[in-house]
Amino acid sequence: MKTIRTAAVIGSGVMGAGIAAHLANAGIRVRLLDRVPDRLTPQEEASGATTASPAVRNRLATDALARLLKTNPAPFYEERGSRLVTPGNVEDDFESLRDADWIIEAITERLDWKKELLARIERVWTPGTFVSSNTSGISIAAMAEAIAGPMRAFFLGTHFFNPPRHMPLVEIIPGPDTDAEVVTAMRDVLERRLGKGVVVAKDTPNFIANRIGTYGLLATLKLMAEGGYTVDEVDAVTGPALGRPKSATFRTLDLVGLDTFVHVANNVYERTDDPAEKEAFAVPDVLADLVSRGRLGEKTGEGFYKKVKTGQGSRILSLDLATMEYAASVPVRSPSLEAAKSAKGAAAKCRAIVGGTDRLARLAWGVVKHVLVYAADKADEIAGSIADVDAAMKLGFHWELGPFELWDALGLRETAARMEADGMAVPGWVRAWIDAGNESFYARKEGRTAYVRNGAYAEAEERPETISLKALKVWGKTVLSNGGASLIDIGEDVACLEFHSPNNAIGADILTMIRKSAEEVERNYRGLVVANEGRNFCVGANLMLLLMEAQEEEWDEVDRIIRLFQQAMLELKRLGKPVVAAPHRMTLGGGVEVCMAADRVRAHAETYYGLVEAGVGLIPAGGGTKEMALRAAESAGDDEESLQAAINRAFETIGMAKVSGSAPDAVRLGLMRAVDRHVMNRDRQLFEARRTVLELDRDGYAPPGGDGTIRVVGRNGRAVLELGAYTLKEGGYISDHDYTIARKLARVLSGGDVPGGTSVSERHLLDLEREAFLSLCGEPKTQARMQHMLATGKPLRN
């Protein structure tokens, strides 16, 4: 099988362009091709261009690439990734497909057009090249009819979800003649290179996730109409209360686009022979009405919701289905909904709301029972296993529990009995499974996960590169633990320090565990990984505790906390064994400082990384400012101008509380080093971090050397920094308090009141950090910023 180094994407619409961007994120060179425009734009006519001009002929792909750079959320990890994408057209550049290792068809969802394109591709196809269609539901077998020769073995469906960078699911759909090795190889590329969660689907309308997701949304609309529920009520029930995203039902539809959703629903409606299913997928009148009015959701500004601007800012209005007019959203409350909000974890939330007796509980139960029965009825038709169905819904729709996991959480036997009491027919294989004495679809068999398959439990595939801290703790691999963190043996004589405080905020318990873990690893392990399975790696220090101490003017206690933090970071940095940090998603403030103390960082690509203390009126004081000064000195060597330039960049990054848009972007900002790497697949991150520890150990690891001194820019360099901040203040770009913070930051980064070129100790810079931090804690405006962040989650500019 070919190694994927180059690819071609045909079709530069939203999906095609997004796929091209994500291939570039993986370091793959991409040709993005589209048709040749049939007429000039007014701007092209004015410039004297003709339809023969290359810029005109490549315009569609070129414009798509330009849009990618303006799209939010960003399709590229960093802007320079766009250099790997070359725009072109399918007339002048079609022969270039001979050089591609992977050709992806992403044109309009019309079978005749796709077949015509595949026939053309076959004429230039190079043996061994992968060819895939990014269709959301058209039959792969029907498309394959256009392919006459050996390319059939290399053709399959690869259904990316939108946006391709941020949505983890890709459904692979083999064609009737797709080689099994091609499926395996493509799965490996998607998982390892592109970081995707892959599910192999059968060639049925809408495949797995869209089949069940669309059914669930349509069932919800019907229940809404029958029960007279409002848009606000439906979304209150079908979001986090059922273990689903906050976008729930109608915000999801508005995001997808109502016209797009109607197209997806019609794809099943037109292709099913089952009268009951055809009825289920019939588009409700309200949807058809909204589409006919041009109210297509977010892309037109109106759908089930509408954003309006008022003198007090933006407001979200929701649609009144009785009048088809928009009105202010009304808070939704009920005992079952409040019980769900209070419950911990998706399973408990679902049990709370489904088990209630009020009208919102009845809606929740109606949604759940219809989706569970439909998923069970169609599982064998659309997927290879119930585990694939569950994975598809979690990866593609961000459900916390797949249908069969949810059924288990509610109680398999009890839920089936309740369905039957409501007059619903439970699928025969489910009834037979229950009658055989089974209590769940999933089970643990000899320490491994198993699920029902062909009337018996089958072991789930467990890959060695997937390491689960949750499972390791169940298996008794915890070495040390307290309320904020644990040290876990993850195998091969490597331990993992896991944070598990609320939001993984760093407090005294985590700092204590860091120091204890350092001692344990020094004695008994080859190295340490710092990682966790929380939603975010670490949002920083415990701000509430810090604010309370500051408001009480307990300065000795604040000083003690900062000293403890600094000492813990030094012990981590000076540990005689290799330390690798594995951050993911939000990694802010103190979380970044923990990573800076590590020998290497193996971040997930989707890591949003920043020293953001200025946003709450402070500066990094757990070694973060010191580390930025150290890295600036290391990068500059003996050159004074280079050192000042590097310090200027660090000053801007910290002072403006910059946060990276990805792990590669963190390298650009100087928050990570060139030796740090990112991992595309979150499921492999812990494995890769452990492997890095072992590599460092095998290479004869020694702690960071040097004499522990840092060359600084001194008082003259500090003046440069302060002048820059003063200019911004006078220009109205920063506030007086921002300027106060900037001056204190400048003093630390420059090394204090010393001549330029002086070498100072790490301890000297840490003392400056702590002094500045304590001083800022006493500022009323800093305390106001801290209070505002805790109350709203947003920074205050005062």
Short mmCIF file of N, CA and C in Angstrom, two decimals, residues 178-303:
data_model
loop_
_atom_site.label_atom_id
_atom_site.label_comp_id
_atom_site.label_asym_id
_atom_site.label_seq_id
_atom_site.Cartn_x
_atom_site.Cartn_y
_atom_site.Cartn_z
N THR A 178 -14.04 -3.50 -3.08
CA THR A 178 -12.92 -2.87 -2.38
C THR A 178 -12.08 -3.94 -1.68
N ASP A 179 -10.78 -3.91 -1.89
CA ASP A 179 -9.86 -4.86 -1.26
C ASP A 179 -9.84 -4.63 0.24
N ALA A 180 -9.87 -5.69 1.02
CA ALA A 180 -9.86 -5.58 2.48
C ALA A 180 -8.60 -4.87 2.97
N GLU A 181 -7.49 -5.08 2.29
CA GLU A 181 -6.25 -4.41 2.69
C GLU A 181 -6.32 -2.90 2.44
N VAL A 182 -7.07 -2.51 1.44
CA VAL A 182 -7.26 -1.08 1.17
C VAL A 182 -8.05 -0.45 2.32
N VAL A 183 -9.08 -1.14 2.77
CA VAL A 183 -9.87 -0.64 3.91
C VAL A 183 -8.98 -0.49 5.13
N THR A 184 -8.17 -1.50 5.42
CA THR A 184 -7.27 -1.45 6.58
C THR A 184 -6.27 -0.31 6.46
N ALA A 185 -5.69 -0.18 5.27
CA ALA A 185 -4.69 0.88 5.05
C ALA A 185 -5.32 2.26 5.17
N MET A 186 -6.51 2.44 4.61
CA MET A 186 -7.18 3.73 4.69
C MET A 186 -7.57 4.06 6.13
N ARG A 187 -8.01 3.06 6.86
CA ARG A 187 -8.33 3.29 8.27
C ARG A 187 -7.09 3.75 9.03
N ASP A 188 -5.97 3.13 8.74
CA ASP A 188 -4.73 3.49 9.41
C ASP A 188 -4.34 4.93 9.09
N VAL A 189 -4.48 5.33 7.83
CA VAL A 189 -4.16 6.72 7.43
C VAL A 189 -5.07 7.70 8.16
N LEU A 190 -6.35 7.40 8.17
CA LEU A 190 -7.31 8.31 8.79
C LEU A 190 -7.08 8.43 10.29
N GLU A 191 -6.78 7.33 10.93
CA GLU A 191 -6.60 7.36 12.39
C GLU A 191 -5.25 7.95 12.78
N ARG A 192 -4.17 7.46 12.17
CA ARG A 192 -2.84 7.88 12.59
C ARG A 192 -2.46 9.24 12.02
N ARG A 193 -2.63 9.42 10.71
CA ARG A 193 -2.18 10.64 10.06
C ARG A 193 -3.15 11.81 10.29
N LEU A 194 -4.44 11.52 10.20
CA LEU A 194 -5.43 12.60 10.28
C LEU A 194 -6.11 12.70 11.64
N GLY A 195 -5.83 11.74 12.54
CA GLY A 195 -6.35 11.83 13.89
C GLY A 195 -7.83 11.55 14.02
N LYS A 196 -8.41 10.82 13.09
CA LYS A 196 -9.85 10.62 13.08
C LYS A 196 -10.27 9.38 13.86
N GLY A 197 -11.52 9.42 14.31
CA GLY A 197 -12.17 8.23 14.80
C GLY A 197 -12.89 7.60 13.63
N VAL A 198 -12.58 6.36 13.33
CA VAL A 198 -13.08 5.72 12.11
C VAL A 198 -14.07 4.62 12.44
N VAL A 199 -15.16 4.60 11.71
CA VAL A 199 -16.15 3.53 11.80
C VAL A 199 -16.38 3.01 10.39
N VAL A 200 -16.36 1.70 10.23
CA VAL A 200 -16.65 1.09 8.94
C VAL A 200 -18.16 0.88 8.85
N ALA A 201 -18.78 1.52 7.86
CA ALA A 201 -20.23 1.46 7.69
C ALA A 201 -20.58 0.60 6.49
N LYS A 202 -21.80 0.11 6.50
CA LYS A 202 -22.31 -0.62 5.34
C LYS A 202 -22.89 0.39 4.34
N ASP A 203 -22.99 -0.04 3.10
CA ASP A 203 -23.39 0.85 2.01
C ASP A 203 -24.90 0.98 1.97
N THR A 204 -25.43 1.75 2.93
CA THR A 204 -26.86 1.98 3.04
C THR A 204 -27.12 3.48 3.08
N PRO A 205 -28.34 3.93 2.83
CA PRO A 205 -28.61 5.37 2.78
C PRO A 205 -28.17 6.10 4.06
N ASN A 206 -27.36 7.14 3.89
CA ASN A 206 -26.88 7.98 4.99
C ASN A 206 -25.94 7.26 5.96
N PHE A 207 -25.61 6.00 5.66
CA PHE A 207 -24.63 5.24 6.43
C PHE A 207 -25.08 5.11 7.90
N ILE A 208 -24.21 5.40 8.89
CA ILE A 208 -24.59 5.12 10.29
C ILE A 208 -25.07 6.38 11.01
N ALA A 209 -24.14 7.33 11.20
CA ALA A 209 -24.44 8.47 12.08
C ALA A 209 -25.59 9.31 11.55
N ASN A 210 -25.56 9.67 10.28
CA ASN A 210 -26.64 10.49 9.74
C ASN A 210 -27.96 9.74 9.67
N ARG A 211 -27.89 8.42 9.51
CA ARG A 211 -29.13 7.63 9.47
C ARG A 211 -29.85 7.74 10.81
N ILE A 212 -29.11 7.47 11.89
CA ILE A 212 -29.74 7.49 13.21
C ILE A 212 -29.97 8.91 13.69
N GLY A 213 -29.00 9.79 13.45
CA GLY A 213 -29.15 11.17 13.89
C GLY A 213 -30.33 11.86 13.23
N THR A 214 -30.49 11.65 11.92
CA THR A 214 -31.60 12.26 11.20
C THR A 214 -32.93 11.70 11.69
N TYR A 215 -32.97 10.38 11.89
CA TYR A 215 -34.20 9.77 12.42
C TYR A 215 -34.56 10.40 13.77
N GLY A 216 -33.56 10.55 14.64
CA GLY A 216 -33.82 11.10 15.96
C GLY A 216 -34.33 12.52 15.91
N LEU A 217 -33.78 13.34 15.02
CA LEU A 217 -34.24 14.72 14.89
C LEU A 217 -35.67 14.78 14.36
N LEU A 218 -35.96 13.94 13.38
CA LEU A 218 -37.33 13.92 12.83
C LEU A 218 -38.33 13.40 13.85
N ALA A 219 -37.94 12.38 14.60
CA ALA A 219 -38.83 11.86 15.65
C ALA A 219 -39.11 12.94 16.69
N THR A 220 -38.08 13.72 17.02
CA THR A 220 -38.25 14.80 17.99
C THR A 220 -39.23 15.85 17.48
N LEU A 221 -39.14 16.19 16.20
CA LEU A 221 -40.07 17.17 15.62
C LEU A 221 -41.51 16.66 15.68
N LYS A 222 -41.69 15.38 15.43
CA LYS A 222 -43.06 14.82 15.47
C LYS A 222 -43.60 14.83 16.90
N LEU A 223 -42.75 14.46 17.87
CA LEU A 223 -43.17 14.49 19.27
C LEU A 223 -43.49 15.91 19.72
N MET A 224 -42.73 16.85 19.21
CA MET A 224 -42.95 18.26 19.54
C MET A 224 -44.34 18.70 19.08
N ALA A 225 -44.66 18.33 17.84
CA ALA A 225 -45.96 18.72 17.30
C ALA A 225 -47.10 18.05 18.07
N GLU A 226 -46.92 16.78 18.39
CA GLU A 226 -47.97 16.04 19.10
C GLU A 226 -48.19 16.57 20.51
N GLY A 227 -47.10 16.98 21.17
CA GLY A 227 -47.22 17.40 22.57
C GLY A 227 -47.30 18.90 22.77
N GLY A 228 -47.23 19.65 21.69
CA GLY A 228 -47.32 21.10 21.83
C GLY A 228 -46.13 21.72 22.53
N TYR A 229 -44.97 21.15 22.36
CA TYR A 229 -43.77 21.68 23.01
C TYR A 229 -43.21 22.86 22.22
N THR A 230 -42.51 23.73 22.91
CA THR A 230 -41.89 24.87 22.26
C THR A 230 -40.45 24.53 21.84
N VAL A 231 -39.89 25.39 20.99
CA VAL A 231 -38.50 25.23 20.58
C VAL A 231 -37.59 25.24 21.79
N ASP A 232 -37.83 26.16 22.71
CA ASP A 232 -37.00 26.26 23.91
C ASP A 232 -37.11 25.01 24.78
N GLU A 233 -38.32 24.47 24.90
CA GLU A 233 -38.50 23.26 25.71
C GLU A 233 -37.78 22.07 25.10
N VAL A 234 -37.88 21.91 23.80
CA VAL A 234 -37.23 20.78 23.15
C VAL A 234 -35.72 20.85 23.32
N ASP A 235 -35.16 22.03 23.13
CA ASP A 235 -33.70 22.15 23.25
C ASP A 235 -33.24 22.01 24.70
N ALA A 236 -34.07 22.41 25.64
CA ALA A 236 -33.71 22.21 27.05
C ALA A 236 -33.62 20.73 27.40
N VAL A 237 -34.47 19.94 26.77
CA VAL A 237 -34.51 18.49 27.06
C VAL A 237 -33.46 17.73 26.28
N THR A 238 -33.25 18.07 25.02
CA THR A 238 -32.44 17.22 24.13
C THR A 238 -30.98 17.66 24.03
N GLY A 239 -30.53 18.43 24.99
CA GLY A 239 -29.12 18.81 25.07
C GLY A 239 -28.39 18.01 26.14
N PRO A 240 -27.64 18.68 27.02
CA PRO A 240 -26.86 17.98 28.06
C PRO A 240 -27.70 17.08 28.96
N ALA A 241 -28.99 17.39 29.13
CA ALA A 241 -29.83 16.54 29.98
C ALA A 241 -29.92 15.12 29.44
N LEU A 242 -29.75 14.95 28.13
CA LEU A 242 -29.73 13.61 27.52
C LEU A 242 -28.32 13.21 27.09
N GLY A 243 -27.31 13.88 27.64
CA GLY A 243 -25.94 13.54 27.30
C GLY A 243 -25.56 13.94 25.89
N ARG A 244 -26.17 15.01 25.39
CA ARG A 244 -25.91 15.48 24.03
C ARG A 244 -25.38 16.92 24.08
N PRO A 245 -24.88 17.45 22.98
CA PRO A 245 -24.30 18.80 23.01
C PRO A 245 -25.33 19.87 23.35
N LYS A 246 -24.83 21.05 23.73
CA LYS A 246 -25.70 22.18 24.06
C LYS A 246 -26.52 22.62 22.86
N SER A 247 -26.03 22.34 21.66
CA SER A 247 -26.79 22.72 20.46
C SER A 247 -28.10 21.95 20.35
N ALA A 248 -28.23 20.85 21.09
CA ALA A 248 -29.48 20.09 21.20
C ALA A 248 -30.09 19.80 19.83
N THR A 249 -31.39 20.11 19.64
CA THR A 249 -32.06 19.79 18.38
C THR A 249 -32.04 20.95 17.40
N PHE A 250 -32.56 22.08 17.82
CA PHE A 250 -32.80 23.15 16.85
C PHE A 250 -31.57 24.00 16.57
N ARG A 251 -30.71 24.16 17.55
CA ARG A 251 -29.45 24.84 17.24
C ARG A 251 -28.61 23.97 16.30
N THR A 252 -28.70 22.66 16.48
CA THR A 252 -28.00 21.76 15.56
C THR A 252 -28.55 21.91 14.14
N LEU A 253 -29.88 21.92 14.01
CA LEU A 253 -30.47 22.06 12.68
C LEU A 253 -30.09 23.39 12.05
N ASP A 254 -30.09 24.45 12.83
CA ASP A 254 -29.70 25.76 12.29
C ASP A 254 -28.24 25.76 11.85
N LEU A 255 -27.38 25.09 12.59
CA LEU A 255 -25.97 25.02 12.22
C LEU A 255 -25.77 24.21 10.94
N VAL A 256 -26.46 23.08 10.85
CA VAL A 256 -26.34 22.22 9.67
C VAL A 256 -26.90 22.91 8.43
N GLY A 257 -27.98 23.64 8.61
CA GLY A 257 -28.70 24.24 7.48
C GLY A 257 -29.95 23.43 7.22
N LEU A 258 -31.10 24.06 7.28
CA LEU A 258 -32.36 23.31 7.16
C LEU A 258 -32.50 22.69 5.78
N ASP A 259 -32.00 23.36 4.75
CA ASP A 259 -32.07 22.78 3.41
C ASP A 259 -31.18 21.55 3.30
N THR A 260 -30.01 21.62 3.93
CA THR A 260 -29.11 20.45 3.93
C THR A 260 -29.76 19.29 4.65
N PHE A 261 -30.38 19.57 5.80
CA PHE A 261 -31.02 18.51 6.57
C PHE A 261 -32.15 17.87 5.77
N VAL A 262 -32.93 18.68 5.09
CA VAL A 262 -34.03 18.14 4.27
C VAL A 262 -33.47 17.21 3.19
N HIS A 263 -32.35 17.60 2.59
CA HIS A 263 -31.73 16.76 1.57
C HIS A 263 -31.32 15.41 2.17
N VAL A 264 -30.73 15.44 3.36
CA VAL A 264 -30.29 14.20 4.01
C VAL A 264 -31.50 13.32 4.35
N ALA A 265 -32.55 13.93 4.86
CA ALA A 265 -33.76 13.17 5.19
C ALA A 265 -34.37 12.54 3.94
N ASN A 266 -34.41 13.31 2.87
CA ASN A 266 -34.99 12.79 1.62
C ASN A 266 -34.18 11.64 1.04
N ASN A 267 -32.90 11.61 1.34
CA ASN A 267 -32.05 10.54 0.82
C ASN A 267 -32.52 9.18 1.32
N VAL A 268 -32.96 9.12 2.57
CA VAL A 268 -33.52 7.87 3.10
C VAL A 268 -34.95 7.68 2.61
N TYR A 269 -35.72 8.75 2.66
CA TYR A 269 -37.13 8.67 2.25
C TYR A 269 -37.27 8.10 0.84
N GLU A 270 -36.40 8.54 -0.07
CA GLU A 270 -36.50 8.12 -1.46
C GLU A 270 -35.92 6.73 -1.71
N ARG A 271 -35.08 6.22 -0.80
CA ARG A 271 -34.39 4.95 -1.06
C ARG A 271 -34.89 3.78 -0.22
N THR A 272 -35.74 4.06 0.78
CA THR A 272 -36.22 2.96 1.60
C THR A 272 -37.49 2.35 1.01
N ASP A 273 -37.63 1.03 1.20
CA ASP A 273 -38.84 0.34 0.78
C ASP A 273 -39.77 0.06 1.94
N ASP A 274 -39.34 0.44 3.15
CA ASP A 274 -40.11 0.18 4.36
C ASP A 274 -41.12 1.31 4.56
N PRO A 275 -42.42 1.03 4.50
CA PRO A 275 -43.43 2.10 4.64
C PRO A 275 -43.29 2.86 5.96
N ALA A 276 -43.00 2.14 7.05
CA ALA A 276 -42.88 2.81 8.35
C ALA A 276 -41.68 3.75 8.35
N GLU A 277 -40.59 3.31 7.73
CA GLU A 277 -39.41 4.16 7.69
C GLU A 277 -39.64 5.35 6.76
N LYS A 278 -40.34 5.11 5.67
CA LYS A 278 -40.65 6.22 4.76
C LYS A 278 -41.47 7.28 5.48
N GLU A 279 -42.41 6.84 6.29
CA GLU A 279 -43.22 7.79 7.07
C GLU A 279 -42.36 8.53 8.08
N ALA A 280 -41.43 7.81 8.70
CA ALA A 280 -40.56 8.43 9.70
C ALA A 280 -39.66 9.50 9.10
N PHE A 281 -39.25 9.32 7.84
CA PHE A 281 -38.32 10.25 7.20
C PHE A 281 -39.02 11.29 6.32
N ALA A 282 -40.35 11.31 6.36
CA ALA A 282 -41.07 12.35 5.63
C ALA A 282 -40.78 13.70 6.30
N VAL A 283 -40.45 14.70 5.50
CA VAL A 283 -40.08 16.01 6.05
C VAL A 283 -41.33 16.68 6.64
N PRO A 284 -41.29 17.09 7.92
CA PRO A 284 -42.45 17.75 8.54
C PRO A 284 -42.78 19.07 7.85
N ASP A 285 -44.03 19.47 7.95
CA ASP A 285 -44.48 20.70 7.29
C ASP A 285 -43.69 21.91 7.77
N VAL A 286 -43.37 21.96 9.06
CA VAL A 286 -42.68 23.14 9.58
C VAL A 286 -41.31 23.31 8.92
N LEU A 287 -40.62 22.20 8.68
CA LEU A 287 -39.32 22.28 8.01
C LEU A 287 -39.48 22.73 6.56
N ALA A 288 -40.43 22.13 5.88
CA ALA A 288 -40.66 22.50 4.49
C ALA A 288 -41.05 23.97 4.39
N ASP A 289 -41.86 24.44 5.33
CA ASP A 289 -42.29 25.84 5.34
C ASP A 289 -41.10 26.77 5.53
N LEU A 290 -40.23 26.46 6.48
CA LEU A 290 -39.07 27.31 6.74
C LEU A 290 -38.13 27.36 5.53
N VAL A 291 -37.95 26.22 4.89
CA VAL A 291 -37.08 26.19 3.71
C VAL A 291 -37.69 27.02 2.59
N SER A 292 -38.99 26.90 2.40
CA SER A 292 -39.65 27.66 1.34
C SER A 292 -39.58 29.16 1.59
N ARG A 293 -39.50 29.55 2.86
CA ARG A 293 -39.38 30.98 3.21
C ARG A 293 -37.93 31.47 3.16
N GLY A 294 -37.01 30.55 2.91
CA GLY A 294 -35.60 30.94 2.90
C GLY A 294 -35.00 31.07 4.27
N ARG A 295 -35.69 30.55 5.27
CA ARG A 295 -35.16 30.58 6.63
C ARG A 295 -34.37 29.27 6.85
N LEU A 296 -33.13 29.30 6.46
CA LEU A 296 -32.34 28.06 6.40
C LEU A 296 -31.44 27.85 7.60
N GLY A 297 -31.54 28.72 8.59
CA GLY A 297 -30.69 28.57 9.76
C GLY A 297 -29.61 29.63 9.82
N GLU A 298 -28.48 29.26 10.38
CA GLU A 298 -27.43 30.24 10.65
C GLU A 298 -26.94 30.94 9.38
N LYS A 299 -26.89 30.21 8.26
CA LYS A 299 -26.34 30.82 7.04
C LYS A 299 -27.22 31.92 6.46
N THR A 300 -28.51 31.95 6.84
CA THR A 300 -29.38 33.03 6.39
C THR A 300 -29.79 33.96 7.53
N GLY A 301 -29.35 33.63 8.75
CA GLY A 301 -29.67 34.48 9.90
C GLY A 301 -30.97 34.15 10.57
N GLU A 302 -31.75 33.25 9.96
CA GLU A 302 -33.04 32.86 10.54
C GLU A 302 -33.26 31.37 10.32
N GLY A 303 -33.76 30.72 11.32
CA GLY A 303 -34.16 29.32 11.22
C GLY A 303 -35.11 29.07 12.36
#
